[in-house]
Amino acid sequence: EKTGRFISSYAVDLVREADGRWRVLGDRVERGNGIGLAIESRRQMARAVPEFFGGMEVRRLGSFLDRWQDSIQHAGFSNEANPSVALLTSGPSSPHWGEHVILARELACALVEAGDLTVREGELWLKTVRGLRRVDVLLMRQDTTSIDPLELDSDGPGGVSGLLDAARNGSVRLMNDPRAGFVEAVGTASFLPGLCRHFLGEELLLDNIETVWLGASGATAFVEQLLFPSGGNDSLQSGRWAITSALGDNRTVHRLSVLDYSSRARLSEEINRNPWRYSAYREPLASVSPTVGNKGIVPRTVVLRLFAIHDNDGWSVLPGGIARVFGAEEPVTVEPIRAAQTIKDVWVTIDEHVSPREAPLTAHHRLAIRRAQGDLPSRAADDFFWLGRYLEQIERGARLLRVALGHISGSDPSPRERADFDVLSRQMQEIGILQQPLVPGYGLSSIVRGLSTAASADGYFARTLRKITRLVPELADRLTQDVRD
């Protein structure tokens, strides 16, 4: 990293415990999702209940997005006067796909998958219908363990061969740098107080929840006391502790409160083999917030997630955030946001006596006009082509069916109607609506029997609709809401 900065955007999970103090549950650098959820939640709240905002001066989120977009553009100015920016996503299969679509629109960058990119002669390029277009800044929203199959071994979605080599050469800026992901490992929290004192000469302003790295001296006795409290006296409240991977390579969390003796014995054997691979942390007693439930307003545990971005002028914090709501019996763990989890919109009101600490919005360079025609990724263009073809097939089949119904709706079809229907029947058989030609009878009974296969789950229309519904999520970022509905 030639700029000396590995982290450009940051998210943090905070809990407020019983003693009234805020503590850090986890740092999010690689999987700092949620800004898109905050933006969309605020937008939907303003539409659904605008009266809530009428009597309150709530700080808006737009200025933060402007600063973020400005910092992203500035990160690529070393390469071009008007850098090209893309957001790398795992695609519609990702639980955060909707948020990636929102971010790409808000930050004015191309939403791409690994298959849309290629590395040629040490530079990253986007495949478009007009040809290759260079990418100067790549926002990482795909799991970094799978971004480059030449250097990383992962079972995740396909990556871009040579991407890390291009980043090391300085031809593309990765934000955040994949190497910064180690700060999310639970084991890192045990070293942060010492690192802060050593490098900054001060104490942490916000403590982490109590975390113990089991590879440290004396940790063996500590974990044995947690797993098998002596004399039945659980002085360490082992039921409130959990053990998980210290390296972040395994997200399995072993909650001691639900483990029986045999499970604890197996876990003890695993830890004794490689104690340095594990960390123990105390499950926080997080504060609660009123939440609408099946039985009215009920208290539910919440974890606050805040966001910040960094540019050459310093850090800027999103004036708001999101609060994750946990179920009645659901424990608060260090795991990241789940796609189906309930989210609350967090507001920051304007205080005339407090000046917000944020970096100013400045324009460092003049942006050249770029024509966007032909910049559509070739994969998306191919999907659009087939979506149009499938829609044509649906329309063609519906037209044939409508005309055929008009010809046999009468009780006694004329010779001309019989001849026309014979042609329509053969055409419907040719495109797959019918398995065999129909013979017009008197009334609708014959056509209903003949078209039963076309209306079945394996019929013509059902097969074509399945193809359409498969393509629509792939193009969700480029279709209007009306088309998607």
Short mmCIF file of C-alpha atoms in Angstrom, two decimals:
data_model
loop_
_atom_site.label_atom_id
_atom_site.label_comp_id
_atom_site.label_asym_id
_atom_site.label_seq_id
_atom_site.Cartn_x
_atom_site.Cartn_y
_atom_site.Cartn_z
CA GLU A 1 0.00 0.00 0.00
CA LYS A 2 1.90 3.02 -1.26
CA THR A 3 -0.31 5.49 0.61
CA GLY A 4 0.45 3.80 3.91
CA ARG A 5 -3.27 3.36 4.62
CA PHE A 6 -4.89 -0.05 4.54
CA ILE A 7 -8.32 0.92 5.90
CA SER A 8 -10.49 3.46 4.08
CA SER A 9 -13.91 2.47 5.44
CA TYR A 10 -14.65 1.06 8.86
CA ALA A 11 -17.59 -0.25 10.84
CA VAL A 12 -17.82 -1.10 14.53
CA ASP A 13 -20.38 -3.04 16.58
CA LEU A 14 -21.05 -1.50 20.00
CA VAL A 15 -22.98 -2.78 23.02
CA ARG A 16 -24.07 -0.86 26.10
CA GLU A 17 -23.79 -3.13 29.10
CA ALA A 18 -25.39 -3.16 32.53
CA ASP A 19 -22.78 -0.79 34.01
CA GLY A 20 -23.78 1.88 31.46
CA ARG A 21 -20.52 1.72 29.51
CA TRP A 22 -20.23 1.21 25.78
CA ARG A 23 -17.89 -1.56 24.66
CA VAL A 24 -16.73 -2.80 21.27
CA LEU A 25 -18.20 -6.13 20.27
CA GLY A 26 -16.30 -6.34 16.99
CA ASP A 27 -14.38 -4.34 14.40
CA ARG A 28 -15.65 -4.70 10.83
CA VAL A 29 -13.24 -3.95 8.00
CA GLU A 30 -13.73 -6.75 5.51
CA ARG A 31 -17.40 -7.38 6.27
CA GLY A 32 -18.49 -3.89 7.30
CA ASN A 33 -21.90 -4.18 5.70
CA GLY A 34 -24.81 -2.03 6.71
CA ILE A 35 -24.36 1.45 5.21
CA GLY A 36 -26.72 0.56 2.38
CA LEU A 37 -29.24 -0.72 4.93
CA ALA A 38 -28.97 2.55 6.86
CA ILE A 39 -29.54 4.59 3.69
CA GLU A 40 -32.54 2.54 2.56
CA SER A 41 -34.01 2.38 6.07
CA ARG A 42 -33.85 6.17 6.39
CA ARG A 43 -35.41 6.58 2.96
CA GLN A 44 -38.30 4.20 3.73
CA MET A 45 -38.90 5.79 7.14
CA ALA A 46 -39.15 9.24 5.54
CA ARG A 47 -41.71 7.91 3.06
CA ALA A 48 -43.80 5.84 5.47
CA VAL A 49 -43.89 8.13 8.52
CA PRO A 50 -42.77 11.62 7.44
CA GLU A 51 -44.43 13.09 10.54
CA PHE A 52 -41.64 11.57 12.66
CA PHE A 53 -39.17 13.91 11.00
CA GLY A 54 -41.40 16.98 11.16
CA GLY A 55 -40.70 17.91 14.76
CA MET A 56 -37.11 16.65 14.97
CA GLU A 57 -33.95 17.99 13.39
CA VAL A 58 -32.25 14.81 12.24
CA ARG A 59 -28.84 14.96 10.62
CA ARG A 60 -28.91 13.73 7.04
CA LEU A 61 -26.72 10.99 5.58
CA GLY A 62 -26.07 12.62 2.22
CA SER A 63 -22.98 14.60 3.25
CA PHE A 64 -21.28 11.41 4.43
CA LEU A 65 -21.91 9.74 1.08
CA ASP A 66 -20.54 12.79 -0.74
CA ARG A 67 -17.33 12.62 1.29
CA TRP A 68 -17.06 8.89 0.69
CA GLN A 69 -17.47 9.31 -3.05
CA ASP A 70 -14.93 12.16 -3.02
CA SER A 71 -12.39 10.02 -1.13
CA ILE A 72 -12.88 7.12 -3.55
CA GLN A 73 -12.31 9.37 -6.55
CA HIS A 74 -9.23 10.88 -4.92
CA ALA A 75 -7.80 7.39 -4.30
CA GLY A 76 -7.53 6.80 -8.04
CA PHE A 77 -6.16 10.15 -9.19
CA SER A 78 -2.62 8.83 -9.26
CA ASN A 79 -3.62 6.78 -12.29
CA GLU A 80 -5.99 9.00 -14.26
CA ALA A 81 -7.59 12.44 -14.21
CA ASN A 82 -10.99 10.75 -14.01
CA PRO A 83 -10.55 7.37 -12.31
CA SER A 84 -12.85 4.46 -13.01
CA VAL A 85 -14.43 2.92 -9.90
CA ALA A 86 -16.16 -0.45 -9.53
CA LEU A 87 -17.74 -2.33 -6.64
CA LEU A 88 -16.94 -6.06 -6.54
CA THR A 89 -19.83 -8.20 -5.32
CA SER A 90 -20.44 -11.94 -5.07
CA GLY A 91 -23.63 -11.45 -7.07
CA PRO A 92 -27.33 -12.12 -6.39
CA SER A 93 -26.41 -15.17 -4.30
CA SER A 94 -24.87 -12.89 -1.66
CA PRO A 95 -27.17 -12.10 1.30
CA HIS A 96 -25.99 -8.48 1.01
CA TRP A 97 -26.73 -8.16 -2.71
CA GLY A 98 -29.45 -5.55 -2.20
CA GLU A 99 -27.11 -3.36 -0.20
CA HIS A 100 -24.42 -3.65 -2.87
CA VAL A 101 -26.91 -2.39 -5.46
CA ILE A 102 -27.73 0.61 -3.27
CA LEU A 103 -24.07 1.44 -2.62
CA ALA A 104 -23.14 1.23 -6.29
CA ARG A 105 -25.87 3.73 -7.13
CA GLU A 106 -25.07 6.11 -4.27
CA LEU A 107 -21.33 6.09 -4.96
CA ALA A 108 -21.70 6.28 -8.76
CA CYS A 109 -19.60 3.21 -9.48
CA ALA A 110 -20.10 0.12 -11.60
CA LEU A 111 -21.48 -2.96 -9.85
CA VAL A 112 -19.43 -5.90 -11.09
CA GLU A 113 -18.86 -9.57 -10.39
CA ALA A 114 -15.60 -11.44 -10.72
CA GLY A 115 -16.57 -12.68 -14.18
CA ASP A 116 -16.87 -9.07 -15.39
CA LEU A 117 -13.19 -8.36 -14.64
CA THR A 118 -9.90 -9.49 -16.10
CA VAL A 119 -6.23 -8.69 -15.52
CA ARG A 120 -4.14 -7.95 -18.60
CA GLU A 121 -0.42 -7.09 -18.34
CA GLY A 122 -0.72 -6.24 -14.66
CA GLU A 123 -3.77 -3.97 -14.97
CA LEU A 124 -7.41 -4.57 -14.04
CA TRP A 125 -10.02 -4.23 -16.77
CA LEU A 126 -13.81 -4.34 -16.96
CA LYS A 127 -15.36 -6.26 -19.86
CA THR A 128 -17.95 -4.04 -21.52
CA VAL A 129 -19.90 -4.24 -24.75
CA ARG A 130 -17.54 -1.62 -26.18
CA GLY A 131 -14.41 -3.47 -25.12
CA LEU A 132 -12.12 -3.44 -22.10
CA ARG A 133 -12.26 -0.47 -19.72
CA ARG A 134 -9.60 0.03 -17.10
CA VAL A 135 -10.56 -0.04 -13.40
CA ASP A 136 -8.53 2.22 -11.09
CA VAL A 137 -10.35 1.71 -7.77
CA LEU A 138 -12.12 -1.47 -6.68
CA LEU A 139 -14.41 -1.44 -3.64
CA MET A 140 -14.24 -4.87 -2.05
CA ARG A 141 -17.58 -6.40 -1.12
CA GLN A 142 -16.67 -10.01 -1.89
CA ASP A 143 -15.06 -12.30 0.66
CA THR A 144 -11.34 -11.55 0.33
CA THR A 145 -10.41 -15.22 0.72
CA SER A 146 -11.75 -15.86 -2.78
CA ILE A 147 -10.78 -12.76 -4.75
CA ASP A 148 -7.74 -14.25 -6.52
CA PRO A 149 -7.62 -18.01 -7.28
CA LEU A 150 -3.94 -17.77 -8.26
CA GLU A 151 -2.87 -16.88 -4.72
CA LEU A 152 -5.77 -17.82 -2.46
CA ASP A 153 -7.45 -21.18 -1.98
CA SER A 154 -11.14 -20.90 -1.23
CA ASP A 155 -14.41 -22.67 -1.95
CA GLY A 156 -16.23 -19.34 -2.29
CA PRO A 157 -17.31 -17.53 -5.48
CA GLY A 158 -14.83 -17.26 -8.30
CA GLY A 159 -12.23 -14.52 -8.15
CA VAL A 160 -10.13 -12.52 -10.60
CA SER A 161 -6.87 -14.19 -11.55
CA GLY A 162 -3.95 -11.83 -10.98
CA LEU A 163 -5.91 -9.23 -9.00
CA LEU A 164 -3.53 -9.19 -6.03
CA ASP A 165 -0.52 -8.89 -8.30
CA ALA A 166 -2.11 -5.89 -10.03
CA ALA A 167 -2.79 -4.31 -6.62
CA ARG A 168 0.82 -4.81 -5.52
CA ASN A 169 2.01 -3.13 -8.72
CA GLY A 170 -0.12 -0.11 -7.91
CA SER A 171 -2.24 -0.24 -11.05
CA VAL A 172 -5.45 -0.66 -9.04
CA ARG A 173 -6.39 0.44 -5.53
CA LEU A 174 -8.32 -2.10 -3.43
CA MET A 175 -10.56 -0.57 -0.76
CA ASN A 176 -10.28 -1.89 1.83
CA ASP A 177 -6.92 -3.59 1.42
CA PRO A 178 -7.53 -7.36 1.79
CA ARG A 179 -4.66 -7.59 4.30
CA ALA A 180 -6.58 -5.39 6.75
CA GLY A 181 -9.14 -8.12 7.37
CA PHE A 182 -7.09 -9.60 10.21
CA VAL A 183 -8.45 -6.94 12.59
CA GLU A 184 -11.83 -8.71 12.51
CA ALA A 185 -10.35 -11.83 14.09
CA VAL A 186 -11.52 -12.23 17.67
CA GLY A 187 -7.95 -12.91 18.80
CA THR A 188 -6.85 -9.42 17.73
CA ALA A 189 -8.97 -7.83 20.47
CA SER A 190 -6.71 -9.30 23.16
CA PHE A 191 -3.71 -7.36 21.81
CA LEU A 192 -5.35 -3.98 21.09
CA PRO A 193 -4.79 -2.39 24.54
CA GLY A 194 -1.07 -3.19 24.43
CA LEU A 195 -0.74 -2.10 20.81
CA CYS A 196 -2.45 1.20 21.58
CA ARG A 197 -0.11 1.92 24.48
CA HIS A 198 2.97 0.91 22.47
CA PHE A 199 2.28 2.85 19.27
CA LEU A 200 0.09 5.74 20.47
CA GLY A 201 1.13 6.05 24.11
CA GLU A 202 -2.45 6.12 25.33
CA GLU A 203 -5.30 3.89 26.44
CA LEU A 204 -8.19 2.77 24.27
CA LEU A 205 -11.08 5.22 24.39
CA LEU A 206 -13.53 2.32 24.07
CA ASP A 207 -12.77 -1.03 25.66
CA ASN A 208 -13.49 -4.29 23.90
CA ILE A 209 -15.65 -6.88 25.57
CA GLU A 210 -13.48 -9.08 27.79
CA THR A 211 -11.47 -11.36 25.48
CA VAL A 212 -8.71 -13.87 26.25
CA TRP A 213 -6.38 -15.38 23.67
CA LEU A 214 -5.93 -19.01 24.68
CA GLY A 215 -2.40 -19.14 23.32
CA ALA A 216 -1.16 -16.71 25.98
CA SER A 217 0.80 -17.79 29.04
CA GLY A 218 -1.51 -19.10 31.74
CA ALA A 219 -4.50 -19.35 29.40
CA THR A 220 -4.57 -23.16 29.67
CA ALA A 221 -5.53 -23.04 33.34
CA PHE A 222 -8.03 -20.29 32.59
CA VAL A 223 -9.88 -22.26 29.92
CA GLU A 224 -9.92 -25.41 32.06
CA GLN A 225 -11.54 -23.41 34.84
CA LEU A 226 -14.09 -22.15 32.33
CA LEU A 227 -14.90 -25.59 30.97
CA PHE A 228 -14.77 -27.50 34.27
CA PRO A 229 -15.35 -25.17 37.24
CA SER A 230 -13.71 -26.68 40.32
CA GLY A 231 -15.90 -27.73 43.22
CA GLY A 232 -19.02 -26.65 41.37
CA ASN A 233 -18.18 -23.03 42.20
CA ASP A 234 -18.51 -21.20 38.90
CA SER A 235 -16.61 -18.12 40.06
CA LEU A 236 -15.83 -17.11 36.47
CA GLN A 237 -19.48 -17.38 35.40
CA SER A 238 -18.49 -19.82 32.66
CA GLY A 239 -22.07 -19.87 31.41
CA ARG A 240 -21.58 -16.34 30.11
CA TRP A 241 -18.45 -17.18 28.14
CA ALA A 242 -18.04 -18.43 24.60
CA ILE A 243 -15.10 -19.89 22.68
CA THR A 244 -14.46 -19.35 18.99
CA SER A 245 -11.65 -19.20 16.45
CA ALA A 246 -9.03 -16.56 17.24
CA LEU A 247 -8.04 -16.30 13.58
CA GLY A 248 -11.44 -15.76 12.02
CA ASP A 249 -11.11 -18.85 9.81
CA ASN A 250 -14.06 -20.55 11.52
CA ARG A 251 -17.15 -18.66 12.66
CA THR A 252 -18.44 -21.46 14.88
CA VAL A 253 -19.18 -20.13 18.37
CA HIS A 254 -19.20 -22.56 21.30
CA ARG A 255 -21.45 -21.10 24.00
CA LEU A 256 -20.53 -22.75 27.26
CA SER A 257 -24.01 -22.24 28.69
CA VAL A 258 -25.46 -24.81 26.26
CA LEU A 259 -22.63 -27.39 26.27
CA ASP A 260 -22.92 -30.59 28.28
CA TYR A 261 -19.96 -32.32 29.91
CA SER A 262 -19.09 -34.50 26.90
CA SER A 263 -19.17 -31.53 24.51
CA ARG A 264 -16.92 -29.55 26.86
CA ALA A 265 -14.49 -32.47 27.02
CA ARG A 266 -14.25 -32.65 23.22
CA LEU A 267 -13.77 -28.90 23.01
CA SER A 268 -11.03 -29.10 25.65
CA GLU A 269 -9.17 -31.70 23.58
CA GLU A 270 -9.36 -29.51 20.47
CA ILE A 271 -8.06 -26.48 22.37
CA ASN A 272 -5.20 -28.41 23.98
CA ARG A 273 -3.98 -29.52 20.55
CA ASN A 274 -3.77 -25.96 19.17
CA PRO A 275 -4.58 -23.41 21.90
CA TRP A 276 -3.29 -20.51 19.79
CA ARG A 277 -6.16 -21.03 17.35
CA TYR A 278 -8.85 -20.15 19.92
CA SER A 279 -10.09 -17.18 21.90
CA ALA A 280 -12.63 -16.92 24.69
CA TYR A 281 -14.87 -13.90 25.17
CA ARG A 282 -17.48 -12.95 27.70
CA GLU A 283 -20.95 -12.69 26.21
CA PRO A 284 -22.15 -9.13 26.83
CA LEU A 285 -25.28 -8.22 28.75
CA ALA A 286 -26.38 -5.73 26.11
CA SER A 287 -29.06 -3.09 26.65
CA VAL A 288 -32.56 -3.45 25.23
CA SER A 289 -34.81 -1.29 23.09
CA PRO A 290 -38.60 -1.22 22.57
CA THR A 291 -39.49 -3.34 19.57
CA VAL A 292 -42.79 -4.17 17.89
CA GLY A 293 -43.47 -7.89 18.38
CA ASN A 294 -46.36 -10.30 17.98
CA LYS A 295 -47.69 -9.26 21.39
CA GLY A 296 -47.20 -5.52 21.06
CA ILE A 297 -44.17 -3.52 22.22
CA VAL A 298 -41.55 -5.81 23.78
CA PRO A 299 -37.93 -5.26 24.94
CA ARG A 300 -35.28 -6.72 22.65
CA THR A 301 -31.50 -6.72 22.83
CA VAL A 302 -29.79 -4.38 20.35
CA VAL A 303 -26.26 -3.96 19.00
CA LEU A 304 -25.35 -0.61 17.46
CA ARG A 305 -23.30 -0.50 14.26
CA LEU A 306 -21.57 2.76 13.31
CA PHE A 307 -19.57 3.64 10.19
CA ALA A 308 -16.64 5.88 9.29
CA ILE A 309 -14.59 6.64 6.17
CA HIS A 310 -11.09 8.10 5.85
CA ASP A 311 -9.53 10.35 3.24
CA ASN A 312 -6.54 12.66 3.20
CA ASP A 313 -8.32 15.13 5.49
CA GLY A 314 -9.12 12.64 8.26
CA TRP A 315 -12.05 10.57 9.44
CA SER A 316 -15.75 11.26 8.90
CA VAL A 317 -18.44 9.40 10.83
CA LEU A 318 -21.88 8.59 9.49
CA PRO A 319 -24.38 10.71 11.48
CA GLY A 320 -26.47 7.69 12.38
CA GLY A 321 -26.28 3.98 11.79
CA ILE A 322 -28.25 0.81 12.32
CA ALA A 323 -29.16 -1.25 15.36
CA ARG A 324 -29.42 -5.02 15.05
CA VAL A 325 -32.33 -6.48 16.99
CA PHE A 326 -31.90 -9.91 18.57
CA GLY A 327 -34.68 -12.36 19.35
CA ALA A 328 -36.09 -13.00 22.83
CA GLU A 329 -33.78 -15.95 23.54
CA GLU A 330 -31.09 -15.12 20.98
CA PRO A 331 -27.60 -14.54 22.41
CA VAL A 332 -25.41 -11.61 21.40
CA THR A 333 -22.41 -13.07 19.57
CA VAL A 334 -19.48 -11.65 17.60
CA GLU A 335 -20.89 -12.99 14.34
CA PRO A 336 -21.66 -10.47 11.54
CA ILE A 337 -25.09 -9.23 10.44
CA ARG A 338 -27.49 -11.87 9.17
CA ALA A 339 -29.53 -11.07 6.08
CA ALA A 340 -32.90 -11.72 7.78
CA GLN A 341 -32.12 -9.86 11.01
CA THR A 342 -34.40 -7.01 12.10
CA ILE A 343 -32.77 -3.60 11.71
CA LYS A 344 -33.56 -0.30 13.43
CA ASP A 345 -32.73 3.10 11.95
CA VAL A 346 -30.47 5.08 14.30
CA TRP A 347 -30.77 8.88 14.24
CA VAL A 348 -28.42 11.65 15.31
CA THR A 349 -30.19 14.91 16.05
CA ILE A 350 -28.71 18.34 15.45
CA ASP A 351 -27.27 19.96 18.56
CA GLU A 352 -26.54 23.68 18.18
CA HIS A 353 -23.97 23.54 20.98
CA VAL A 354 -21.94 20.70 19.46
CA SER A 355 -19.96 21.02 16.23
CA PRO A 356 -19.67 17.70 14.37
CA ARG A 357 -16.13 16.44 13.92
CA GLU A 358 -15.84 15.55 10.28
CA ALA A 359 -13.51 16.16 7.37
CA PRO A 360 -14.46 18.95 4.96
CA LEU A 361 -15.72 18.14 1.49
CA THR A 362 -13.16 19.36 -1.01
CA ALA A 363 -12.66 18.94 -4.74
CA HIS A 364 -9.04 18.04 -5.37
CA HIS A 365 -9.16 17.64 -9.13
CA ARG A 366 -11.20 18.68 -12.09
CA LEU A 367 -13.19 15.73 -13.41
CA ALA A 368 -13.20 15.17 -17.14
CA ILE A 369 -16.48 14.37 -18.86
CA ARG A 370 -16.82 10.65 -19.49
CA ARG A 371 -19.36 9.22 -21.88
CA ALA A 372 -20.96 6.16 -20.30
CA GLN A 373 -22.30 4.73 -23.55
CA GLY A 374 -21.05 1.20 -24.10
CA ASP A 375 -19.81 0.79 -20.52
CA LEU A 376 -22.39 -1.89 -19.73
CA PRO A 377 -20.58 -5.07 -18.63
CA SER A 378 -20.74 -7.70 -21.33
CA ARG A 379 -22.23 -10.23 -18.87
CA ALA A 380 -25.12 -7.85 -18.13
CA ALA A 381 -25.61 -7.19 -21.85
CA ASP A 382 -25.81 -10.92 -22.46
CA ASP A 383 -28.40 -11.27 -19.67
CA PHE A 384 -30.43 -8.40 -21.14
CA PHE A 385 -30.39 -10.11 -24.53
CA TRP A 386 -31.79 -13.36 -23.16
CA LEU A 387 -34.29 -11.56 -20.95
CA GLY A 388 -35.65 -9.87 -24.07
CA ARG A 389 -35.80 -13.16 -25.93
CA TYR A 390 -37.70 -14.87 -23.09
CA LEU A 391 -40.16 -11.97 -22.88
CA GLU A 392 -40.70 -12.26 -26.64
CA GLN A 393 -41.41 -15.97 -26.23
CA ILE A 394 -43.99 -15.27 -23.53
CA GLU A 395 -45.67 -12.61 -25.69
CA ARG A 396 -45.66 -14.84 -28.80
CA GLY A 397 -47.20 -17.74 -26.93
CA ALA A 398 -49.85 -15.50 -25.35
CA ARG A 399 -50.82 -14.03 -28.74
CA LEU A 400 -51.19 -17.48 -30.32
CA LEU A 401 -53.25 -18.69 -27.38
CA ARG A 402 -55.55 -15.66 -27.49
CA VAL A 403 -56.23 -16.02 -31.23
CA ALA A 404 -56.79 -19.78 -30.87
CA LEU A 405 -59.34 -19.26 -28.10
CA GLY A 406 -61.19 -16.79 -30.30
CA HIS A 407 -61.45 -19.35 -33.12
CA ILE A 408 -62.92 -22.19 -31.07
CA SER A 409 -65.09 -20.23 -28.64
CA GLY A 410 -68.17 -20.71 -30.76
CA SER A 411 -70.39 -23.79 -30.69
CA ASP A 412 -70.08 -24.59 -34.39
CA PRO A 413 -66.78 -23.47 -36.01
CA SER A 414 -66.93 -22.71 -39.73
CA PRO A 415 -64.65 -24.45 -42.26
CA ARG A 416 -62.47 -21.30 -42.44
CA GLU A 417 -62.15 -21.23 -38.62
CA ARG A 418 -61.21 -24.93 -38.63
CA ALA A 419 -58.48 -24.28 -41.21
CA ASP A 420 -57.15 -21.27 -39.30
CA PHE A 421 -57.18 -23.20 -36.06
CA ASP A 422 -55.26 -26.06 -37.68
CA VAL A 423 -52.46 -23.60 -38.60
CA LEU A 424 -52.48 -22.08 -35.08
CA SER A 425 -52.37 -25.54 -33.52
CA ARG A 426 -49.29 -26.51 -35.54
CA GLN A 427 -47.56 -23.23 -34.62
CA MET A 428 -48.27 -23.79 -30.92
CA GLN A 429 -46.88 -27.29 -31.23
CA GLU A 430 -43.76 -25.97 -32.99
CA ILE A 431 -42.85 -23.52 -30.19
CA GLY A 432 -43.70 -25.99 -27.43
CA ILE A 433 -47.07 -24.83 -26.10
CA LEU A 434 -48.76 -28.05 -27.23
CA GLN A 435 -47.44 -31.59 -27.32
CA GLN A 436 -49.63 -32.52 -30.30
CA PRO A 437 -52.07 -30.65 -32.61
CA LEU A 438 -55.58 -30.06 -31.35
CA VAL A 439 -58.79 -30.90 -33.19
CA PRO A 440 -61.39 -28.16 -32.77
CA GLY A 441 -64.59 -29.35 -31.22
CA TYR A 442 -67.78 -27.66 -30.08
CA GLY A 443 -67.09 -25.33 -27.13
CA LEU A 444 -64.08 -24.92 -24.94
CA SER A 445 -63.76 -28.45 -23.54
CA SER A 446 -61.35 -29.71 -26.19
CA ILE A 447 -59.01 -26.72 -25.97
CA VAL A 448 -58.99 -26.89 -22.18
CA ARG A 449 -57.95 -30.55 -22.28
CA GLY A 450 -55.33 -29.89 -24.95
CA LEU A 451 -53.77 -26.95 -23.16
CA SER A 452 -53.57 -28.67 -19.77
CA THR A 453 -49.92 -29.54 -20.40
CA ALA A 454 -49.07 -25.95 -21.38
CA ALA A 455 -50.51 -24.69 -18.09
CA SER A 456 -48.74 -27.29 -15.95
CA ALA A 457 -45.61 -26.73 -13.87
CA ASP A 458 -43.50 -28.17 -16.69
CA GLY A 459 -45.40 -26.44 -19.47
CA TYR A 460 -44.24 -23.81 -21.93
CA PHE A 461 -45.18 -20.74 -19.91
CA ALA A 462 -43.88 -22.08 -16.59
CA ARG A 463 -40.52 -23.01 -18.13
CA THR A 464 -40.11 -19.59 -19.73
CA LEU A 465 -41.14 -17.74 -16.56
CA ARG A 466 -38.53 -19.68 -14.57
CA LYS A 467 -35.87 -18.49 -17.00
CA ILE A 468 -37.06 -14.91 -16.59
CA THR A 469 -37.11 -15.06 -12.79
CA ARG A 470 -33.58 -16.44 -12.85
CA LEU A 471 -32.31 -13.47 -14.87
CA VAL A 472 -34.16 -10.67 -13.08
CA PRO A 473 -32.04 -10.83 -9.87
CA GLU A 474 -28.89 -10.71 -12.02
CA LEU A 475 -30.11 -7.40 -13.45
CA ALA A 476 -31.71 -5.97 -10.31
CA ASP A 477 -29.31 -3.01 -10.26
CA ARG A 478 -30.29 -2.05 -13.82
CA LEU A 479 -34.06 -2.58 -13.77
CA THR A 480 -36.67 -0.23 -12.34
CA GLN A 481 -38.88 -1.28 -9.46
CA ASP A 482 -41.90 -1.54 -11.79
CA VAL A 483 -40.08 -3.98 -14.08
CA ARG A 484 -38.88 -6.11 -11.17
CA ASP A 485 -42.41 -6.30 -9.76
#
